[in-house]
Amino acid sequence: MHEMSLVEALMEALLEAFEKHPNWLRARRVELHVGRLRQVVPEAMIFCFDVASRGTPLEGACLDLVEIPLEAFCEACGHRWGPEDLVFFCPACGSVDVETVAGMDLDIASMEVEEGDG
Amino acid sequence: MVKRVEIRQSVMAADERHARAIRKEMGRRSIVMLNLIGSPGAGKTTLLEATLRKASFRCAVIEGDVATSRDAERIAAAGAPVVQINTKGGCHLEAHLVAKALESLPLDEIDVLFVENVGNLVCPAEFDLGEDGKIAVSSVPEGADKPLKYPHLFHQALAVILTKADLKPHVAFDDALFWNDVTGLNPKAPRLEVASTRGEGIGDWISLVEMWLRSKGEGR
């Protein structure tokens, strides 16, 4: 259960963006990209966000979690594929020299903001 | 007016900067930094005590616990510089906490930095502290099914250590299941079995750390 500390980091990053843009009034929607390998429980993340955003320009914004599929790359034969779950042998050549190239992401992709005249 | 703005930044960007700075500093000093992760009671502190007693390299330890400085007191008694971090409820260590702890350690005088994470098989696996690698620590009495139940840690571990190996005759522990699952999740990781209180297997563990020390020194 580390969603609260992830939300704290998320709030810090988003509020920093608001400070840089005084004409932004409030956020409507925040899109996060969450890798399939990340152990994030969406309901817990959204609950924490709703609590942490109270009294800030992010209050009431919709937190949208988009799952990013796994992608693996074999260093030995160059095969690139999208496994369903953790896999560590290349299905093409059997090598164990396999890198996970996507699926550990935890990124703020975009935000919809209401702008004022500022 | 509503506008969509691209942000494209990691949620943990601020903490990742701390982790990168730590990794750079440890690289510059050729210090091997290992992040020990395992359940409460897996024997992480006892493994460290046994390591400190036998190792010829110089060590320091950062202890992460929800509360108390008991582990730090044990490490201090074993003769190594140690800093205790209390997370006050937090289930894992983060790089900014480690960065602060490093300020009170004599980095000029050490070769290896052990970070004993908060006892937990889940959350600590998600956070980069700037370490050279995460060491998965699992004990015989916990049962042989832990690797598959907590795959993320075992998948990314630099090495897997099975502790309390001397208890095998007393509990039902399926050796083949444990190590086959570890191989399936992480075929490259070195595997070790230790009985820390008897000092068994500690020599192999120390040799492994010495090998990492040599390769880090050469990489400088």
mmCIF file of C-alpha atoms in Angstrom:
data_model
loop_
_atom_site.group_PDB
_atom_site.id
_atom_site.type_symbol
_atom_site.label_atom_id
_atom_site.label_comp_id
_atom_site.label_asym_id
_atom_site.label_seq_id
_atom_site.Cartn_x
_atom_site.Cartn_y
_atom_site.Cartn_z
ATOM 1 C CA MET A 1 0.000 0.000 0.000
ATOM 2 C CA HIS A 2 2.294 2.746 -1.209
ATOM 3 C CA GLU A 3 -0.317 4.597 -3.254
ATOM 4 C CA MET A 4 -0.391 7.487 -0.765
ATOM 5 C CA SER A 5 3.299 8.223 -1.262
ATOM 6 C CA LEU A 6 2.842 8.026 -5.032
ATOM 7 C CA VAL A 7 -0.055 10.462 -4.770
ATOM 8 C CA GLU A 8 2.037 12.819 -2.616
ATOM 9 C CA ALA A 9 4.713 12.869 -5.349
ATOM 10 C CA LEU A 10 2.022 13.306 -8.013
ATOM 11 C CA MET A 11 0.412 16.243 -6.159
ATOM 12 C CA GLU A 12 3.792 17.906 -5.715
ATOM 13 C CA ALA A 13 4.562 17.665 -9.444
ATOM 14 C CA LEU A 14 1.118 18.911 -10.508
ATOM 15 C CA LEU A 15 0.996 21.800 -8.043
ATOM 16 C CA GLU A 16 4.449 22.831 -9.257
ATOM 17 C CA ALA A 17 3.026 22.994 -12.794
ATOM 18 C CA PHE A 18 0.152 25.146 -11.494
ATOM 19 C CA GLU A 19 2.611 27.532 -9.828
ATOM 20 C CA LYS A 20 4.404 28.001 -13.142
ATOM 21 C CA HIS A 21 1.138 28.851 -14.903
ATOM 22 C CA PRO A 22 -0.767 31.467 -12.878
ATOM 23 C CA ASN A 23 -3.529 31.560 -15.515
ATOM 24 C CA TRP A 24 -4.519 27.948 -14.843
ATOM 25 C CA LEU A 25 -7.572 27.928 -12.590
ATOM 26 C CA ARG A 26 -8.225 24.273 -11.936
ATOM 27 C CA ALA A 27 -7.685 20.795 -13.355
ATOM 28 C CA ARG A 28 -10.527 18.792 -14.884
ATOM 29 C CA ARG A 29 -8.697 15.587 -15.673
ATOM 30 C CA VAL A 30 -5.243 14.085 -15.132
ATOM 31 C CA GLU A 31 -4.042 11.175 -17.249
ATOM 32 C CA LEU A 32 -1.478 8.815 -15.746
ATOM 33 C CA HIS A 33 0.297 6.063 -17.640
ATOM 34 C CA VAL A 34 0.758 3.085 -15.342
ATOM 35 C CA GLY A 35 2.917 0.174 -16.490
ATOM 36 C CA ARG A 36 1.413 -3.270 -16.132
ATOM 37 C CA LEU A 37 4.282 -4.314 -13.862
ATOM 38 C CA ARG A 38 3.640 -1.484 -11.408
ATOM 39 C CA GLN A 39 1.916 -2.700 -8.290
ATOM 40 C CA VAL A 40 -0.611 0.100 -8.225
ATOM 41 C CA VAL A 41 -4.210 -0.459 -7.131
ATOM 42 C CA PRO A 42 -6.260 2.058 -9.175
ATOM 43 C CA GLU A 43 -9.057 2.373 -6.592
ATOM 44 C CA ALA A 44 -6.550 3.108 -3.825
ATOM 45 C CA MET A 45 -4.725 5.626 -6.009
ATOM 46 C CA ILE A 46 -7.951 7.450 -6.908
ATOM 47 C CA PHE A 47 -9.134 7.458 -3.282
ATOM 48 C CA CYS A 48 -5.806 8.917 -2.103
ATOM 49 C CA PHE A 49 -5.892 11.512 -4.895
ATOM 50 C CA ASP A 50 -9.404 12.617 -3.931
ATOM 51 C CA VAL A 51 -8.291 13.083 -0.327
ATOM 52 C CA ALA A 52 -4.950 14.755 -1.096
ATOM 53 C CA SER A 53 -6.375 17.170 -3.671
ATOM 54 C CA ARG A 54 -8.953 18.745 -1.371
ATOM 55 C CA GLY A 55 -8.552 22.499 -1.158
ATOM 56 C CA THR A 56 -6.164 22.592 -4.154
ATOM 57 C CA PRO A 57 -6.772 23.433 -7.836
ATOM 58 C CA LEU A 58 -6.857 19.673 -8.403
ATOM 59 C CA GLU A 59 -9.910 19.103 -6.226
ATOM 60 C CA GLY A 60 -12.648 17.320 -8.159
ATOM 61 C CA ALA A 61 -10.392 16.467 -11.113
ATOM 62 C CA CYS A 62 -10.797 13.025 -12.638
ATOM 63 C CA LEU A 63 -7.704 10.845 -12.275
ATOM 64 C CA ASP A 64 -7.514 8.598 -15.307
ATOM 65 C CA LEU A 65 -5.181 5.606 -15.069
ATOM 66 C CA VAL A 66 -4.204 4.144 -18.444
ATOM 67 C CA GLU A 67 -2.450 0.779 -18.326
ATOM 68 C CA ILE A 68 0.724 0.508 -20.410
ATOM 69 C CA PRO A 69 1.315 -3.046 -21.651
ATOM 70 C CA LEU A 70 4.508 -4.969 -21.088
ATOM 71 C CA GLU A 71 7.139 -4.929 -23.785
ATOM 72 C CA ALA A 72 10.215 -7.121 -23.771
ATOM 73 C CA PHE A 73 13.351 -7.087 -25.903
ATOM 74 C CA CYS A 74 15.843 -9.914 -26.390
ATOM 75 C CA GLU A 75 19.436 -8.665 -26.357
ATOM 76 C CA ALA A 76 20.617 -11.890 -27.982
ATOM 77 C CA CYS A 77 18.439 -12.073 -31.100
ATOM 78 C CA GLY A 78 16.676 -8.707 -31.192
ATOM 79 C CA HIS A 79 13.190 -10.178 -30.852
ATOM 80 C CA ARG A 80 10.693 -7.667 -29.452
ATOM 81 C CA TRP A 81 7.321 -8.815 -28.113
ATOM 82 C CA GLY A 82 4.487 -7.990 -25.732
ATOM 83 C CA PRO A 83 4.168 -10.678 -23.072
ATOM 84 C CA GLU A 84 1.026 -10.917 -20.954
ATOM 85 C CA ASP A 85 2.951 -11.349 -17.730
ATOM 86 C CA LEU A 86 6.475 -11.475 -16.320
ATOM 87 C CA VAL A 87 8.547 -13.642 -18.690
ATOM 88 C CA PHE A 88 12.242 -14.060 -18.785
ATOM 89 C CA PHE A 89 13.114 -16.370 -21.627
ATOM 90 C CA CYS A 90 13.002 -15.207 -25.229
ATOM 91 C CA PRO A 91 10.328 -17.270 -27.011
ATOM 92 C CA ALA A 92 12.262 -16.916 -30.278
ATOM 93 C CA CYS A 93 15.765 -18.031 -29.246
ATOM 94 C CA GLY A 94 15.489 -19.161 -25.597
ATOM 95 C CA SER A 95 18.054 -16.624 -24.331
ATOM 96 C CA VAL A 96 17.720 -15.239 -20.783
ATOM 97 C CA ASP A 97 19.189 -11.905 -21.895
ATOM 98 C CA VAL A 98 15.773 -10.285 -21.858
ATOM 99 C CA GLU A 99 15.130 -6.654 -20.964
ATOM 100 C CA THR A 100 11.753 -5.262 -19.970
ATOM 101 C CA VAL A 101 11.533 -2.088 -22.060
ATOM 102 C CA ALA A 102 8.012 -0.994 -21.099
ATOM 103 C CA GLY A 103 5.684 -1.883 -18.266
ATOM 104 C CA MET A 104 7.396 -0.167 -15.335
ATOM 105 C CA ASP A 105 6.181 3.309 -16.339
ATOM 106 C CA LEU A 106 4.498 5.624 -13.882
ATOM 107 C CA ASP A 107 4.148 8.853 -15.815
ATOM 108 C CA ILE A 108 1.970 11.917 -15.788
ATOM 109 C CA ALA A 109 0.926 12.009 -19.442
ATOM 110 C CA SER A 110 -1.340 15.028 -19.652
ATOM 111 C CA MET A 111 -3.774 17.239 -17.801
ATOM 112 C CA GLU A 112 -6.900 19.138 -18.820
ATOM 113 C CA VAL A 113 -6.920 22.565 -17.211
ATOM 114 C CA GLU A 114 -9.391 25.431 -17.102
ATOM 115 C CA GLU A 115 -7.635 28.618 -18.066
ATOM 116 C CA GLY A 116 -8.443 32.150 -16.926
ATOM 117 C CA ASP A 117 -7.270 35.437 -18.422
ATOM 118 C CA GLY A 118 -4.235 35.778 -16.042
ATOM 119 C CA MET B 1 -11.488 27.749 -21.651
ATOM 120 C CA VAL B 2 -10.379 24.168 -21.157
ATOM 121 C CA LYS B 3 -6.989 23.204 -22.508
ATOM 122 C CA ARG B 4 -5.188 19.848 -22.638
ATOM 123 C CA VAL B 5 -1.527 20.134 -21.695
ATOM 124 C CA GLU B 6 1.092 17.463 -22.279
ATOM 125 C CA ILE B 7 3.203 16.823 -19.211
ATOM 126 C CA ARG B 8 5.159 13.616 -19.923
ATOM 127 C CA GLN B 9 7.062 13.351 -16.685
ATOM 128 C CA SER B 10 7.488 10.558 -14.219
ATOM 129 C CA VAL B 11 5.321 10.770 -11.103
ATOM 130 C CA MET B 12 8.429 10.072 -9.040
ATOM 131 C CA ALA B 13 10.603 12.529 -11.001
ATOM 132 C CA ALA B 14 11.762 14.381 -7.879
ATOM 133 C CA ASP B 15 12.737 11.182 -6.083
ATOM 134 C CA GLU B 16 14.336 9.734 -9.217
ATOM 135 C CA ARG B 17 16.642 12.761 -9.281
ATOM 136 C CA HIS B 18 17.781 11.855 -5.756
ATOM 137 C CA ALA B 19 18.321 8.230 -6.843
ATOM 138 C CA ARG B 20 20.398 9.313 -9.855
ATOM 139 C CA ALA B 21 22.521 11.618 -7.703
ATOM 140 C CA ILE B 22 23.141 8.814 -5.193
ATOM 141 C CA ARG B 23 24.077 6.354 -7.964
ATOM 142 C CA LYS B 24 26.508 8.887 -9.429
ATOM 143 C CA GLU B 25 28.110 9.588 -6.045
ATOM 144 C CA MET B 26 28.494 5.865 -5.252
ATOM 145 C CA GLY B 27 29.940 5.332 -8.741
ATOM 146 C CA ARG B 28 32.471 8.124 -8.234
ATOM 147 C CA ARG B 29 33.537 6.587 -4.925
ATOM 148 C CA SER B 30 33.373 2.975 -6.204
ATOM 149 C CA ILE B 31 31.117 2.081 -3.283
ATOM 150 C CA VAL B 32 28.871 -0.940 -3.873
ATOM 151 C CA MET B 33 25.380 -0.130 -2.605
ATOM 152 C CA LEU B 34 22.987 -3.009 -1.939
ATOM 153 C CA ASN B 35 19.316 -2.690 -1.042
ATOM 154 C CA LEU B 36 18.207 -5.662 1.109
ATOM 155 C CA ILE B 37 14.511 -6.444 0.785
ATOM 156 C CA GLY B 38 12.542 -9.142 2.590
ATOM 157 C CA SER B 39 9.652 -9.745 4.978
ATOM 158 C CA PRO B 40 9.743 -8.721 8.637
ATOM 159 C CA GLY B 41 11.652 -11.499 10.394
ATOM 160 C CA ALA B 42 13.334 -12.860 7.257
ATOM 161 C CA GLY B 43 16.718 -12.398 8.933
ATOM 162 C CA LYS B 44 18.003 -9.299 7.128
ATOM 163 C CA THR B 45 19.648 -7.776 10.216
ATOM 164 C CA THR B 46 21.088 -11.117 11.337
ATOM 165 C CA LEU B 47 22.545 -11.606 7.841
ATOM 166 C CA LEU B 48 24.151 -8.169 8.089
ATOM 167 C CA GLU B 49 25.554 -8.904 11.556
ATOM 168 C CA ALA B 50 27.136 -12.119 10.255
ATOM 169 C CA THR B 51 28.461 -10.258 7.195
ATOM 170 C CA LEU B 52 30.032 -7.492 9.302
ATOM 171 C CA ARG B 53 31.752 -10.080 11.506
ATOM 172 C CA LYS B 54 33.473 -11.819 8.579
ATOM 173 C CA ALA B 55 33.909 -9.239 5.821
ATOM 174 C CA SER B 56 37.302 -7.763 5.042
ATOM 175 C CA PHE B 57 35.739 -4.844 3.153
ATOM 176 C CA ARG B 58 34.580 -1.785 5.102
ATOM 177 C CA CYS B 59 30.811 -1.425 5.488
ATOM 178 C CA ALA B 60 28.200 1.079 6.549
ATOM 179 C CA VAL B 61 24.511 0.381 6.999
ATOM 180 C CA ILE B 62 21.307 2.374 6.590
ATOM 181 C CA GLU B 63 18.472 0.790 8.546
ATOM 182 C CA GLY B 64 14.871 1.424 7.492
ATOM 183 C CA ASP B 65 12.110 0.617 9.955
ATOM 184 C CA VAL B 66 8.668 1.940 10.731
ATOM 185 C CA ALA B 67 9.696 2.517 14.353
ATOM 186 C CA THR B 68 12.526 2.001 16.892
ATOM 187 C CA SER B 69 16.303 2.056 16.493
ATOM 188 C CA ARG B 70 16.716 -1.578 17.560
ATOM 189 C CA ASP B 71 18.246 -2.740 14.276
ATOM 190 C CA ALA B 72 20.679 0.192 14.236
ATOM 191 C CA GLU B 73 21.753 -0.676 17.784
ATOM 192 C CA ARG B 74 22.473 -4.261 16.689
ATOM 193 C CA ILE B 75 24.525 -3.058 13.707
ATOM 194 C CA ALA B 76 26.415 -0.513 15.837
ATOM 195 C CA ALA B 77 27.250 -3.303 18.288
ATOM 196 C CA ALA B 78 28.688 -5.276 15.351
ATOM 197 C CA GLY B 79 31.017 -2.335 14.750
ATOM 198 C CA ALA B 80 29.766 -0.594 11.588
ATOM 199 C CA PRO B 81 28.705 3.016 11.088
ATOM 200 C CA VAL B 82 24.905 3.024 10.881
ATOM 201 C CA VAL B 83 22.027 5.453 10.414
ATOM 202 C CA GLN B 84 18.479 4.554 11.357
ATOM 203 C CA ILE B 85 15.608 5.922 9.269
ATOM 204 C CA ASN B 86 12.161 5.704 10.867
ATOM 205 C CA THR B 87 9.465 5.923 8.212
ATOM 206 C CA LYS B 88 6.724 6.470 10.828
ATOM 207 C CA GLY B 89 4.236 4.213 9.073
ATOM 208 C CA GLY B 90 5.763 4.334 5.573
ATOM 209 C CA CYS B 91 6.057 0.853 4.078
ATOM 210 C CA HIS B 92 9.292 1.456 2.121
ATOM 211 C CA LEU B 93 12.358 3.697 1.858
ATOM 212 C CA GLU B 94 12.580 6.443 -0.772
ATOM 213 C CA ALA B 95 15.714 7.961 -2.290
ATOM 214 C CA HIS B 96 15.290 11.373 -0.642
ATOM 215 C CA LEU B 97 15.360 9.682 2.796
ATOM 216 C CA VAL B 98 18.519 7.787 1.845
ATOM 217 C CA ALA B 99 20.146 10.968 0.501
ATOM 218 C CA LYS B 100 19.619 12.603 3.901
ATOM 219 C CA ALA B 101 20.950 9.550 5.783
ATOM 220 C CA LEU B 102 24.114 9.563 3.633
ATOM 221 C CA GLU B 103 25.058 12.948 5.066
ATOM 222 C CA SER B 104 25.858 11.316 8.396
ATOM 223 C CA LEU B 105 27.903 8.381 7.061
ATOM 224 C CA PRO B 106 31.706 8.394 6.557
ATOM 225 C CA LEU B 107 31.616 7.668 2.800
ATOM 226 C CA ASP B 108 35.380 8.193 2.496
ATOM 227 C CA GLU B 109 35.967 5.221 4.748
ATOM 228 C CA ILE B 110 33.700 2.546 3.285
ATOM 229 C CA ASP B 111 33.616 0.082 0.396
ATOM 230 C CA VAL B 112 30.091 -1.286 0.727
ATOM 231 C CA LEU B 113 26.852 0.394 1.770
ATOM 232 C CA PHE B 114 24.025 -1.903 2.836
ATOM 233 C CA VAL B 115 20.529 -0.479 2.970
ATOM 234 C CA GLU B 116 18.156 -2.653 4.963
ATOM 235 C CA ASN B 117 14.738 -1.701 3.667
ATOM 236 C CA VAL B 118 11.515 -1.767 5.696
ATOM 237 C CA GLY B 119 10.390 -5.391 6.152
ATOM 238 C CA ASN B 120 7.982 -5.841 3.244
ATOM 239 C CA LEU B 121 8.078 -7.902 0.036
ATOM 240 C CA VAL B 122 5.872 -5.591 -2.004
ATOM 241 C CA CYS B 123 6.437 -1.831 -1.850
ATOM 242 C CA PRO B 124 10.248 -1.573 -1.487
ATOM 243 C CA ALA B 125 10.599 -3.373 -4.837
ATOM 244 C CA GLU B 126 8.993 -0.374 -6.570
ATOM 245 C CA PHE B 127 11.383 2.347 -5.448
ATOM 246 C CA ASP B 128 14.877 3.027 -6.783
ATOM 247 C CA LEU B 129 17.243 4.222 -4.069
ATOM 248 C CA GLY B 130 20.238 4.592 -6.376
ATOM 249 C CA GLU B 131 21.537 1.147 -5.392
ATOM 250 C CA ASP B 132 23.640 -1.213 -7.521
ATOM 251 C CA GLY B 133 21.053 -3.868 -6.924
ATOM 252 C CA LYS B 134 18.236 -5.174 -4.801
ATOM 253 C CA ILE B 135 18.946 -8.320 -2.809
ATOM 254 C CA ALA B 136 15.885 -10.513 -2.226
ATOM 255 C CA VAL B 137 16.049 -12.095 1.240
ATOM 256 C CA SER B 138 13.593 -14.911 1.949
ATOM 257 C CA SER B 139 13.699 -17.331 4.887
ATOM 258 C CA VAL B 140 12.941 -21.047 5.088
ATOM 259 C CA PRO B 141 10.083 -20.699 7.646
ATOM 260 C CA GLU B 142 8.241 -18.251 5.365
ATOM 261 C CA GLY B 143 7.626 -21.110 2.957
ATOM 262 C CA ALA B 144 8.795 -21.918 -0.558
ATOM 263 C CA ASP B 145 5.953 -20.146 -2.352
ATOM 264 C CA LYS B 146 7.188 -16.581 -1.802
ATOM 265 C CA PRO B 147 8.962 -15.986 -5.161
ATOM 266 C CA LEU B 148 5.823 -16.618 -7.221
ATOM 267 C CA LYS B 149 3.570 -14.755 -4.771
ATOM 268 C CA TYR B 150 5.826 -11.679 -4.816
ATOM 269 C CA PRO B 151 7.323 -11.890 -8.327
ATOM 270 C CA HIS B 152 8.373 -8.263 -8.775
ATOM 271 C CA LEU B 153 11.104 -8.364 -6.159
ATOM 272 C CA PHE B 154 12.495 -11.737 -7.231
ATOM 273 C CA HIS B 155 12.372 -10.749 -10.905
ATOM 274 C CA GLN B 156 14.600 -7.712 -10.488
ATOM 275 C CA ALA B 157 16.866 -8.968 -7.683
ATOM 276 C CA LEU B 158 20.614 -8.824 -8.267
ATOM 277 C CA ALA B 159 20.863 -11.927 -6.058
ATOM 278 C CA VAL B 160 18.472 -14.133 -4.072
ATOM 279 C CA ILE B 161 19.406 -15.269 -0.564
ATOM 280 C CA LEU B 162 17.547 -18.016 1.264
ATOM 281 C CA THR B 163 18.138 -17.503 5.002
ATOM 282 C CA LYS B 164 17.667 -19.804 8.009
ATOM 283 C CA ALA B 165 18.682 -22.759 5.816
ATOM 284 C CA ASP B 166 19.533 -24.680 9.012
ATOM 285 C CA LEU B 167 15.792 -24.867 9.779
ATOM 286 C CA LYS B 168 15.058 -27.065 6.752
ATOM 287 C CA PRO B 169 15.011 -30.307 8.767
ATOM 288 C CA HIS B 170 12.386 -28.827 11.085
ATOM 289 C CA VAL B 171 9.859 -27.324 8.664
ATOM 290 C CA ALA B 172 8.353 -28.548 5.432
ATOM 291 C CA PHE B 173 10.234 -26.540 2.817
ATOM 292 C CA ASP B 174 10.135 -27.455 -0.857
ATOM 293 C CA ASP B 175 13.651 -26.610 -2.060
ATOM 294 C CA ALA B 176 12.993 -27.513 -5.687
ATOM 295 C CA LEU B 177 9.830 -25.379 -5.828
ATOM 296 C CA PHE B 178 11.578 -22.339 -4.341
ATOM 297 C CA TRP B 179 14.637 -22.415 -6.602
ATOM 298 C CA ASN B 180 12.731 -23.422 -9.749
ATOM 299 C CA ASP B 181 10.420 -20.452 -9.293
ATOM 300 C CA VAL B 182 13.396 -18.150 -8.692
ATOM 301 C CA THR B 183 14.998 -19.447 -11.908
ATOM 302 C CA GLY B 184 11.780 -18.886 -13.825
ATOM 303 C CA LEU B 185 11.532 -15.298 -12.592
ATOM 304 C CA ASN B 186 15.200 -14.382 -12.716
ATOM 305 C CA PRO B 187 17.475 -16.894 -14.424
ATOM 306 C CA LYS B 188 20.566 -14.687 -14.150
ATOM 307 C CA ALA B 189 20.540 -13.967 -10.404
ATOM 308 C CA PRO B 190 23.128 -15.725 -8.238
ATOM 309 C CA ARG B 191 21.475 -17.825 -5.509
ATOM 310 C CA LEU B 192 22.756 -18.364 -1.999
ATOM 311 C CA GLU B 193 21.676 -20.283 1.057
ATOM 312 C CA VAL B 194 22.838 -19.108 4.474
ATOM 313 C CA ALA B 195 22.404 -19.904 8.150
ATOM 314 C CA SER B 196 23.534 -16.562 9.542
ATOM 315 C CA THR B 197 23.552 -17.504 13.230
ATOM 316 C CA ARG B 198 25.966 -20.351 12.446
ATOM 317 C CA GLY B 199 27.937 -18.418 9.858
ATOM 318 C CA GLU B 200 27.121 -21.012 7.175
ATOM 319 C CA GLY B 201 27.090 -19.705 3.615
ATOM 320 C CA ILE B 202 28.287 -16.263 4.707
ATOM 321 C CA GLY B 203 31.666 -16.799 3.033
ATOM 322 C CA ASP B 204 29.982 -17.335 -0.365
ATOM 323 C CA TRP B 205 27.886 -14.204 0.124
ATOM 324 C CA ILE B 206 30.974 -12.177 1.002
ATOM 325 C CA SER B 207 32.796 -13.537 -2.084
ATOM 326 C CA LEU B 208 29.877 -12.399 -4.234
ATOM 327 C CA VAL B 209 29.990 -8.878 -2.758
ATOM 328 C CA GLU B 210 33.772 -8.836 -3.292
ATOM 329 C CA MET B 211 33.204 -9.746 -6.942
ATOM 330 C CA TRP B 212 30.791 -6.791 -7.327
ATOM 331 C CA LEU B 213 33.350 -4.561 -5.593
ATOM 332 C CA ARG B 214 36.056 -5.604 -8.053
ATOM 333 C CA SER B 215 33.855 -5.052 -11.096
ATOM 334 C CA LYS B 216 32.736 -1.656 -9.803
ATOM 335 C CA GLY B 217 36.339 -0.633 -9.113
ATOM 336 C CA GLU B 218 37.345 -1.649 -12.645
ATOM 337 C CA GLY B 219 34.435 0.237 -14.145
ATOM 338 C CA ARG B 220 35.591 3.512 -12.673
#
